């Protein structure tokens, strides 16, 4: 298994639209294992392949306290959404330190493939519904801050660019031998 680098907003690669997975094979199962390890290490409750610069429709989620209930969604499709919406604070591993409220459909029905390539349908509400929609947005090239006002987006962008510069200045630069 391997820890993967997570792209940080405002990296333009976060806006790439992911293509469907053609075949759920060992390459995809390795990607799922690496994404799960990366999500657990971050730590986070979800991760989309887009965030690790792989532009295929793969999502991992684990909402359990024990971190032992991995959910894998490959080529997910939302087939129904409730009229009712709910507002919840969201965070994002690609926008560390930023949390803000997003309004989304409260209940969704999603169809996807699992890590064995088997199709399943899931009705989700609460945090699972939020997390699936947040991760599916990543696969469409959308980051949650795009739901916020222009003013907030500009502030977040400046903050992230500043943090990136500080990070780089703090890390010793290693010259190639
Ligand atoms: O997609 C991502 O960047 C992962 C993101 C998922 C998410 C969180 C909250 C609402 C919607 C989607 C995260 O995991 S952010 C980190 C986080 O929420 C968390 C981390 C450790 C423990 C509990 C939560
Ligand atoms: Zn995110």
Coordinates of C-alpha atoms and ligand atoms in Angstrom, one line a residue:
X1 CA 0.0 0.0 0.0
X2 CA 1.1 3.6 -0.5
X3 CA 0.3 7.0 0.9
X4 CA -0.7 9.3 -1.9
X5 CA -0.2 13.1 -2.2
X6 CA -3.5 15.1 -1.8
X7 CA -3.9 18.0 -4.2
X8 CA -4.6 21.3 -2.4
X9 CA -7.0 24.0 -3.5
X10 CA -6.6 26.1 -5.7
X11 CA -4.7 23.5 -7.7
X12 CA -6.4 23.5 -11.2
X13 CA -6.2 19.7 -11.4
X14 CA -9.0 19.6 -8.8
X15 CA -11.3 20.8 -11.5
X16 CA -10.7 17.9 -13.8
X17 CA -13.8 15.8 -14.6
X18 CA -13.2 12.1 -13.8
X19 CA -13.9 9.4 -16.4
X20 CA -15.8 6.2 -15.6
X21 CA -13.8 3.2 -14.6
X22 CA -13.8 0.8 -17.6
X23 CA -13.0 -2.4 -15.6
X24 CA -12.8 -3.0 -11.8
X25 CA -9.5 -4.9 -11.9
X26 CA -6.5 -5.3 -9.6
X27 CA -5.2 -1.8 -10.7
X28 CA -8.4 -0.3 -9.4
X29 CA -8.3 -2.4 -6.2
X30 CA -4.8 -1.2 -5.6
X31 CA -5.9 2.4 -6.1
X32 CA -8.8 1.8 -3.6
X33 CA -6.3 0.4 -1.0
X34 CA -3.9 3.3 -1.5
X35 CA -6.8 5.8 -1.2
X36 CA -8.1 4.2 1.9
X37 CA -4.7 4.3 3.5
X38 CA -4.3 8.0 2.5
X39 CA -7.8 8.8 3.9
X40 CA -7.1 7.0 7.3
X41 CA -3.7 8.7 7.6
X42 CA -5.0 12.2 6.8
X43 CA -7.3 11.7 8.8
X44 CA -10.6 12.0 6.8
X45 CA -13.9 10.4 6.4
X46 CA -13.9 10.4 2.6
X47 CA -11.6 10.7 -0.4
X48 CA -12.2 11.0 -4.1
X49 CA -9.6 9.8 -6.7
X50 CA -9.5 13.4 -8.1
X51 CA -7.9 14.5 -4.9
X52 CA -5.0 12.2 -5.5
X53 CA -4.7 13.3 -9.1
X54 CA -6.3 10.1 -10.5
X55 CA -9.2 11.2 -12.8
X56 CA -11.3 8.0 -12.6
X57 CA -14.6 7.7 -10.7
X58 CA -13.5 6.1 -7.5
X59 CA -14.6 7.2 -3.9
X60 CA -13.7 5.8 -0.5
X61 CA -15.7 6.6 2.7
X62 CA -15.5 5.4 6.3
X63 CA -17.8 7.1 8.8
X64 CA -17.2 4.6 11.6
X65 CA -15.6 5.5 14.9
X66 CA -13.4 2.3 14.7
X67 CA -12.3 3.1 11.2
X68 CA -13.1 -0.4 10.0
X69 CA -16.1 0.1 7.8
X70 CA -14.7 1.1 4.4
X71 CA -17.3 1.9 1.7
X72 CA -16.1 1.9 -1.9
X73 CA -18.2 3.6 -4.7
X74 CA -17.0 3.2 -8.2
X75 CA -18.8 5.0 -11.1
X76 CA -21.4 6.3 -8.7
X77 CA -24.7 7.8 -10.1
X78 CA -27.3 9.6 -8.0
X79 CA -30.6 8.2 -9.1
X80 CA -32.9 10.1 -6.7
X81 CA -32.7 13.1 -4.4
X82 CA -35.2 14.3 -1.8
X83 CA -37.0 17.7 -2.1
X84 CA -36.0 18.3 1.5
X85 CA -32.6 19.8 1.9
X86 CA -30.3 20.1 4.9
X87 CA -27.4 22.4 5.9
X88 CA -24.2 21.0 7.4
X89 CA -20.7 22.1 8.0
X90 CA -18.2 20.5 5.6
X91 CA -14.5 20.2 5.5
X92 CA -12.1 19.0 2.8
X93 CA -8.7 17.4 2.8
X94 CA -7.9 19.5 -0.2
X95 CA -8.8 22.7 1.7
X96 CA -7.3 22.0 5.1
X97 CA -8.5 24.2 8.0
X98 CA -11.6 25.5 6.2
X99 CA -15.1 24.5 7.3
X100 CA -18.3 26.1 6.1
X101 CA -22.0 25.3 5.7
X102 CA -23.4 23.8 2.5
X103 CA -27.0 23.1 1.7
X104 CA -27.7 19.8 -0.2
X105 CA -30.5 17.4 -0.7
X106 CA -31.1 15.6 2.7
X107 CA -31.6 12.1 1.3
X108 CA -30.1 10.6 -1.9
X109 CA -30.3 7.2 -3.6
X110 CA -27.0 6.3 -5.3
X111 CA -26.1 3.4 -7.6
X112 CA -22.4 2.3 -7.8
X113 CA -20.0 -0.6 -8.2
X114 CA -18.1 -2.1 -5.3
X115 CA -14.5 -3.2 -5.2
X116 CA -15.5 -6.5 -6.8
X117 CA -17.3 -4.8 -9.6
X118 CA -20.8 -5.7 -8.2
X119 CA -23.5 -3.1 -8.6
X120 CA -25.4 -1.9 -5.5
X121 CA -28.0 0.7 -4.6
X122 CA -27.8 2.7 -1.4
X123 CA -30.2 5.2 0.2
X124 CA -28.3 7.6 2.3
X125 CA -29.2 10.4 4.7
X126 CA -27.3 12.4 7.4
X127 CA -23.5 12.6 7.2
X128 CA -23.3 9.7 4.6
X129 CA -25.5 11.6 2.2
X130 CA -23.4 14.8 2.7
X131 CA -20.1 12.9 2.2
X132 CA -21.2 11.0 -0.9
X133 CA -22.4 14.3 -2.5
X134 CA -19.2 16.1 -1.5
X135 CA -17.0 13.2 -3.0
X136 CA -19.2 13.0 -6.2
X137 CA -18.7 16.8 -6.6
X138 CA -14.9 16.1 -6.6
X139 CA -15.3 13.6 -9.4
X140 CA -17.1 16.3 -11.4
X141 CA -14.3 18.8 -10.7
X142 CA -16.1 20.7 -8.1
X143 CA -14.7 21.7 -4.7
X144 CA -17.1 22.5 -1.8
X145 CA -15.9 26.1 -1.5
X146 CA -17.5 26.8 -4.9
X147 CA -20.9 26.8 -3.0
X148 CA -19.7 29.7 -0.9
X149 CA -19.8 33.5 -1.8
X150 CA -17.2 34.9 -4.2
X151 CA -15.8 36.9 -1.3
X152 CA -15.3 33.8 0.8
X153 CA -13.8 31.9 -2.2
X154 CA -11.3 34.7 -2.8
X155 CA -10.3 34.8 0.9
X156 CA -9.9 31.0 1.0
X157 CA -7.8 31.0 -2.2
X158 CA -5.4 33.7 -0.7
X159 CA -5.2 31.9 2.6
X160 CA -4.3 28.6 0.8
X161 CA -1.7 30.2 -1.5
X162 CA -0.1 31.9 1.6
X163 CA -0.1 28.6 3.5
X164 CA 1.5 26.8 0.6
X165 CA 4.3 29.4 0.4
X166 CA 5.0 29.1 4.2
X167 CA 5.0 25.3 3.9
X168 CA 7.6 25.5 1.1
X169 CA 9.8 28.0 3.0
X170 CA 9.7 25.7 6.1
X171 CA 10.7 22.6 4.3
X172 CA 14.4 22.3 3.5
X173 CA 15.0 22.0 -0.2
X174 CA 16.9 18.9 -1.3
X175 CA 19.0 19.3 -4.4
X176 CA 19.2 16.4 -6.8
X177 CA 22.7 14.7 -6.5
Ligands
LIG1 O1 -13.4 14.9 0.5 C1 -12.7 15.2 1.4 O2 -11.8 16.1 1.3 C2 -12.8 14.5 2.7 C3 -13.7 15.2 3.7 C4 -15.1 14.6 3.7 C5 -16.2 15.4 4.2 C6 -16.2 15.9 5.5 C7 -17.2 16.6 6.1 C8 -18.3 16.9 5.3 C9 -18.3 16.4 4.0 C10 -17.3 15.7 3.5 C11 -13.1 15.0 5.1 O3 -12.9 14.0 5.6 S1 -12.6 16.5 6.0 C12 -12.0 15.9 7.5 C13 -13.1 15.4 8.4 O4 -14.3 15.8 8.2 C14 -12.8 14.6 9.6 C15 -11.6 14.2 9.9 C16 -11.3 13.4 11.0 C17 -12.3 12.9 11.8 C18 -13.6 13.3 11.5 C19 -13.9 14.1 10.4
LIG2 ZN1 -13.2 17.3 -0.3

